[in-house]
Short mmCIF file of C-alpha atoms in Angstrom, two decimals:
data_model
loop_
_atom_site.label_atom_id
_atom_site.label_comp_id
_atom_site.label_asym_id
_atom_site.label_seq_id
_atom_site.Cartn_x
_atom_site.Cartn_y
_atom_site.Cartn_z
CA UNK A 24 -1.95 77.59 -249.69
CA UNK A 25 -3.23 74.02 -249.93
CA UNK A 26 -0.46 73.27 -252.44
CA UNK A 27 2.10 74.51 -249.89
CA UNK A 28 0.81 72.37 -247.03
CA UNK A 29 4.08 70.50 -246.51
CA UNK A 30 6.01 73.78 -246.36
CA UNK A 31 3.55 75.20 -243.85
CA UNK A 32 3.87 72.09 -241.68
CA UNK A 33 7.66 72.45 -241.77
CA UNK A 34 7.43 76.11 -240.76
CA UNK A 35 5.06 75.39 -237.87
CA UNK A 36 6.94 72.36 -236.59
CA UNK A 37 8.40 72.96 -233.14
CA UNK A 38 6.23 75.96 -232.25
CA UNK A 39 3.89 75.99 -229.25
CA UNK A 40 1.45 78.55 -230.61
CA UNK A 41 0.41 80.24 -233.86
CA UNK A 42 -0.89 83.76 -234.34
CA UNK A 43 -2.58 84.61 -237.64
CA UNK A 44 -3.02 88.30 -238.44
CA UNK A 45 -5.43 88.67 -241.32
CA UNK A 46 -7.25 91.45 -243.12
CA UNK A 47 -10.52 89.80 -244.18
CA UNK A 48 -12.35 90.86 -247.32
CA UNK A 49 -9.83 90.05 -250.03
CA UNK A 50 -9.16 86.58 -251.35
CA UNK A 51 -5.54 85.96 -250.34
CA UNK A 52 -5.67 86.21 -246.54
CA UNK A 53 -9.35 85.28 -246.32
CA UNK A 54 -8.74 82.07 -248.25
CA UNK A 55 -5.37 81.05 -246.81
CA UNK A 56 -5.94 81.75 -243.10
CA UNK A 57 -8.42 78.87 -242.54
CA UNK A 58 -6.02 76.48 -244.27
CA UNK A 59 -3.12 77.46 -242.02
CA UNK A 60 -5.38 77.28 -238.94
CA UNK A 61 -6.56 73.81 -239.97
CA UNK A 62 -2.97 72.58 -240.35
CA UNK A 63 -2.08 74.01 -236.93
CA UNK A 64 -5.10 72.24 -235.44
CA UNK A 65 -4.04 68.93 -236.98
CA UNK A 66 -0.55 69.43 -235.51
CA UNK A 67 -2.01 70.15 -232.06
CA UNK A 68 -0.79 73.77 -232.01
CA UNK A 69 -3.16 76.38 -230.50
CA UNK A 70 -4.05 79.00 -233.10
CA UNK A 71 -5.30 82.52 -232.43
CA UNK A 72 -6.50 84.53 -235.41
CA UNK A 73 -6.61 88.31 -235.04
CA UNK A 74 -8.60 89.69 -237.96
CA UNK A 75 -9.77 93.04 -239.25
CA UNK A 76 -12.96 93.44 -241.26
CA UNK A 77 -13.54 95.97 -244.07
CA UNK A 78 -14.59 99.59 -243.79
CA UNK A 79 -18.18 100.07 -244.92
CA UNK A 80 -17.06 102.20 -247.87
CA UNK A 81 -15.16 99.20 -249.28
CA UNK A 82 -18.47 97.81 -250.49
CA UNK A 83 -20.89 94.96 -249.96
CA UNK A 84 -18.83 92.39 -251.87
CA UNK A 85 -15.80 92.71 -249.59
CA UNK A 86 -18.11 92.66 -246.56
CA UNK A 87 -19.65 89.38 -247.76
CA UNK A 88 -16.25 87.84 -248.52
CA UNK A 89 -15.14 88.82 -245.01
CA UNK A 90 -18.34 87.38 -243.50
CA UNK A 91 -17.84 84.03 -245.24
CA UNK A 92 -14.15 84.00 -244.32
CA UNK A 93 -14.93 84.71 -240.66
CA UNK A 94 -17.34 81.78 -240.51
CA UNK A 95 -14.82 79.42 -242.12
CA UNK A 96 -11.94 80.60 -239.94
CA UNK A 97 -14.03 80.23 -236.78
CA UNK A 98 -14.34 76.52 -237.52
CA UNK A 99 -10.56 76.04 -237.62
CA UNK A 100 -8.90 78.46 -235.16
CA UNK A 101 -9.08 78.08 -231.40
CA UNK A 102 -9.95 81.75 -230.99
CA UNK A 103 -10.80 84.52 -233.45
CA UNK A 104 -10.42 88.11 -232.25
CA UNK A 105 -12.41 90.31 -234.61
CA UNK A 106 -11.52 94.00 -235.00
CA UNK A 107 -14.15 95.92 -236.93
CA UNK A 108 -12.45 98.77 -238.77
CA UNK A 109 -15.74 100.69 -238.86
CA UNK A 110 -15.61 101.04 -235.09
CA UNK A 111 -12.28 102.84 -235.44
CA UNK A 112 -14.13 105.59 -237.29
CA UNK A 113 -16.29 106.10 -234.21
CA UNK A 114 -13.23 106.40 -231.99
CA UNK A 115 -11.01 108.41 -234.35
CA UNK A 116 -13.66 110.32 -236.29
CA UNK A 117 -11.33 113.18 -237.27
CA UNK A 118 -8.42 111.03 -238.42
CA UNK A 119 -7.17 110.73 -241.99
CA UNK A 120 -7.45 107.38 -243.74
CA UNK A 121 -3.72 106.76 -243.27
CA UNK A 122 -4.08 107.47 -239.55
CA UNK A 123 -7.02 105.06 -239.32
CA UNK A 124 -4.87 102.31 -240.82
CA UNK A 125 -2.16 103.03 -238.24
CA UNK A 126 -4.73 102.89 -235.44
CA UNK A 127 -5.89 99.53 -236.80
CA UNK A 128 -2.30 98.29 -236.64
CA UNK A 129 -2.02 99.56 -233.05
CA UNK A 130 -5.12 97.62 -232.01
CA UNK A 131 -3.69 94.47 -233.60
CA UNK A 132 -0.42 94.98 -231.73
CA UNK A 133 -1.99 95.54 -228.32
CA UNK A 134 -4.43 92.67 -228.77
CA UNK A 135 -1.64 90.21 -229.51
CA UNK A 136 0.51 91.66 -226.71
CA UNK A 137 -2.38 91.10 -224.29
CA UNK A 138 -2.78 87.43 -225.19
CA UNK A 139 0.97 86.72 -225.22
CA UNK A 140 1.48 88.38 -221.83
CA UNK A 141 -1.34 86.33 -220.33
CA UNK A 142 -0.26 82.99 -221.79
CA UNK A 143 3.51 83.23 -221.31
CA UNK A 144 3.60 81.08 -218.17
CA UNK A 145 0.98 78.55 -219.31
CA UNK A 146 1.43 75.07 -220.71
CA UNK A 147 0.16 74.16 -224.17
CA UNK A 148 -2.71 72.21 -222.56
CA UNK A 149 -3.60 75.27 -220.51
CA UNK A 150 -3.61 77.45 -223.61
CA UNK A 151 -5.91 74.98 -225.38
CA UNK A 152 -8.34 75.09 -222.48
CA UNK A 153 -8.71 78.88 -222.19
CA UNK A 154 -8.22 80.15 -225.73
CA UNK A 155 -11.54 79.31 -227.31
CA UNK A 156 -14.32 81.25 -228.95
CA UNK A 157 -15.09 84.55 -230.55
CA UNK A 158 -13.16 87.55 -229.27
CA UNK A 159 -13.40 91.34 -229.21
CA UNK A 160 -10.87 93.84 -227.95
CA UNK A 161 -11.08 97.19 -226.21
CA UNK A 162 -8.33 99.40 -224.86
CA UNK A 163 -8.02 102.67 -223.00
CA UNK A 164 -5.17 104.96 -222.08
CA UNK A 165 -5.07 107.66 -219.43
CA UNK A 166 -2.74 109.64 -217.19
CA UNK A 167 -3.01 111.89 -214.17
CA UNK A 168 -5.45 111.54 -211.31
CA UNK A 169 -7.58 108.36 -211.29
CA UNK A 170 -5.71 107.13 -214.36
CA UNK A 171 -6.46 103.48 -213.58
CA UNK A 172 -10.22 103.89 -213.45
CA UNK A 173 -10.21 106.26 -216.43
CA UNK A 174 -8.24 103.87 -218.66
CA UNK A 175 -10.37 100.90 -217.57
CA UNK A 176 -13.61 102.77 -218.26
CA UNK A 177 -12.46 103.75 -221.76
CA UNK A 178 -11.43 100.15 -222.50
CA UNK A 179 -14.74 98.67 -221.31
CA UNK A 180 -16.79 101.24 -223.23
CA UNK A 181 -14.77 100.93 -226.43
CA UNK A 182 -16.96 100.51 -229.54
CA UNK A 183 -14.56 97.72 -230.53
CA UNK A 184 -16.11 95.60 -227.75
CA UNK A 185 -19.61 95.97 -229.20
CA UNK A 186 -21.16 92.57 -229.80
CA UNK A 187 -19.94 91.00 -226.56
CA UNK A 188 -21.55 91.62 -223.19
CA UNK A 189 -18.90 91.59 -220.49
CA UNK A 190 -21.47 90.18 -218.09
CA UNK A 191 -21.84 87.14 -220.34
CA UNK A 192 -18.28 86.88 -221.62
CA UNK A 193 -16.78 83.45 -221.12
CA UNK A 194 -13.27 84.79 -220.46
CA UNK A 195 -11.64 88.18 -219.99
CA UNK A 196 -7.96 88.79 -220.66
CA UNK A 197 -6.98 92.01 -218.90
CA UNK A 198 -3.54 93.42 -219.62
CA UNK A 199 -2.01 96.50 -218.02
CA UNK A 200 0.80 98.38 -219.72
CA UNK A 201 2.70 100.84 -217.56
CA UNK A 202 6.24 102.07 -216.92
CA UNK A 203 6.04 101.25 -213.21
CA UNK A 204 4.08 98.01 -212.67
CA UNK A 205 2.82 97.13 -209.18
CA UNK A 206 0.48 94.56 -207.72
CA UNK A 207 -1.89 97.38 -206.81
CA UNK A 208 -2.25 98.15 -210.53
CA UNK A 209 -3.93 94.79 -211.02
CA UNK A 210 -6.08 95.16 -207.92
CA UNK A 211 -7.27 98.67 -208.79
CA UNK A 212 -7.98 97.70 -212.41
CA UNK A 213 -10.04 94.67 -211.37
CA UNK A 214 -12.05 96.84 -208.97
CA UNK A 215 -12.66 99.55 -211.55
CA UNK A 216 -15.99 99.28 -213.35
CA UNK A 217 -16.78 96.21 -211.21
CA UNK A 218 -14.71 93.84 -213.35
CA UNK A 219 -13.97 91.81 -210.24
CA UNK A 220 -17.71 91.21 -209.70
CA UNK A 221 -18.43 89.64 -213.10
CA UNK A 222 -19.89 86.28 -212.10
CA UNK A 223 -19.80 84.47 -215.45
CA UNK A 224 -16.26 85.29 -216.61
CA UNK A 225 -12.92 83.67 -215.93
CA UNK A 226 -10.53 86.60 -215.64
CA UNK A 227 -6.85 86.33 -216.62
CA UNK A 228 -4.66 89.32 -215.75
CA UNK A 229 -1.15 90.31 -216.81
CA UNK A 230 1.20 93.30 -216.66
CA UNK A 231 3.52 94.58 -219.39
CA UNK A 232 6.36 96.95 -218.52
CA UNK A 233 6.98 99.68 -221.09
CA UNK A 234 9.32 102.48 -220.03
CA UNK A 235 8.18 104.62 -222.98
CA UNK A 236 4.71 104.97 -221.42
CA UNK A 237 5.90 107.69 -219.04
CA UNK A 238 2.99 108.59 -216.75
CA UNK A 239 0.42 106.96 -219.04
CA UNK A 240 -1.50 103.83 -218.06
CA UNK A 241 -3.06 101.49 -220.62
CA UNK A 242 -5.66 98.78 -220.11
CA UNK A 243 -6.33 96.24 -222.84
CA UNK A 244 -9.29 93.89 -222.56
CA UNK A 245 -9.93 90.86 -224.76
CA UNK A 246 -13.36 89.34 -224.12
CA UNK A 247 -14.32 85.98 -225.57
CA UNK A 248 -17.59 84.09 -225.87
CA UNK A 249 -18.36 80.68 -227.40
CA UNK A 250 -18.48 80.44 -231.18
CA UNK A 251 -21.96 80.44 -232.66
CA UNK A 252 -22.87 79.01 -236.05
CA UNK A 253 -22.90 82.34 -237.86
CA UNK A 254 -20.53 84.93 -236.39
CA UNK A 255 -21.61 88.35 -237.60
CA UNK A 256 -19.69 91.38 -238.75
CA UNK A 257 -20.59 94.62 -237.06
CA UNK A 258 -22.54 97.46 -238.63
CA UNK A 259 -21.96 101.08 -237.76
CA UNK A 260 -24.24 102.42 -235.06
CA UNK A 261 -23.28 106.09 -234.59
CA UNK A 262 -22.49 106.96 -230.98
CA UNK A 263 -20.69 109.75 -229.18
CA UNK A 264 -16.95 109.21 -229.68
CA UNK A 265 -15.15 107.83 -226.63
CA UNK A 266 -11.98 109.37 -225.25
CA UNK A 267 -9.18 108.34 -227.58
CA UNK A 268 -7.27 105.36 -226.13
CA UNK A 269 -4.02 106.47 -227.72
#
């Protein structure tokens, strides 16, 4: 990647923002992502890295490579949203391995959609100011009676948000995906689970219209906190599986 620096600069030239989607644990993405993030930083382009970390059965070596890569990447990217694949096992404990990989892709998709929807109307300076730190993502999906509160509760209690206390989160990006968006959707979501009463968080809300959702209602939450010196990967702590978000 370092040998291709001029090509990377040419590719990034003219863009207002960079998203890096990386599976940490191997040597290709783990090694190249910090280089690309560093180049983006030098060019003044906000960079959000959305990463997945290895399943526990992939072994200690891949876990350590991912750990080192996460630390390095955190020094270069504006924001790193970390999705621990082991937490997917808690949510989808009866899924096949192929289905787990698809669920991991879904989480990546909705996490990026959340951030893009929130930042669409912002200036580059605004993006720089709010997109900082270590991030985790949770999402919930529900339909029927009390679907707003149900989806919000599942999102907040998602194992994928483990490691960040919402009460102490620096920023919350709350995205609603529905086929029939209304202002009341935002109001009811912010009231659910007392999100609106979090005193330490700056809350940024957005709505995505998706006609394929039918009667379903999805809430995606990205919570960020300041980077520390040694961001940690999660370990599995068995809990009762939450209601499946998808």
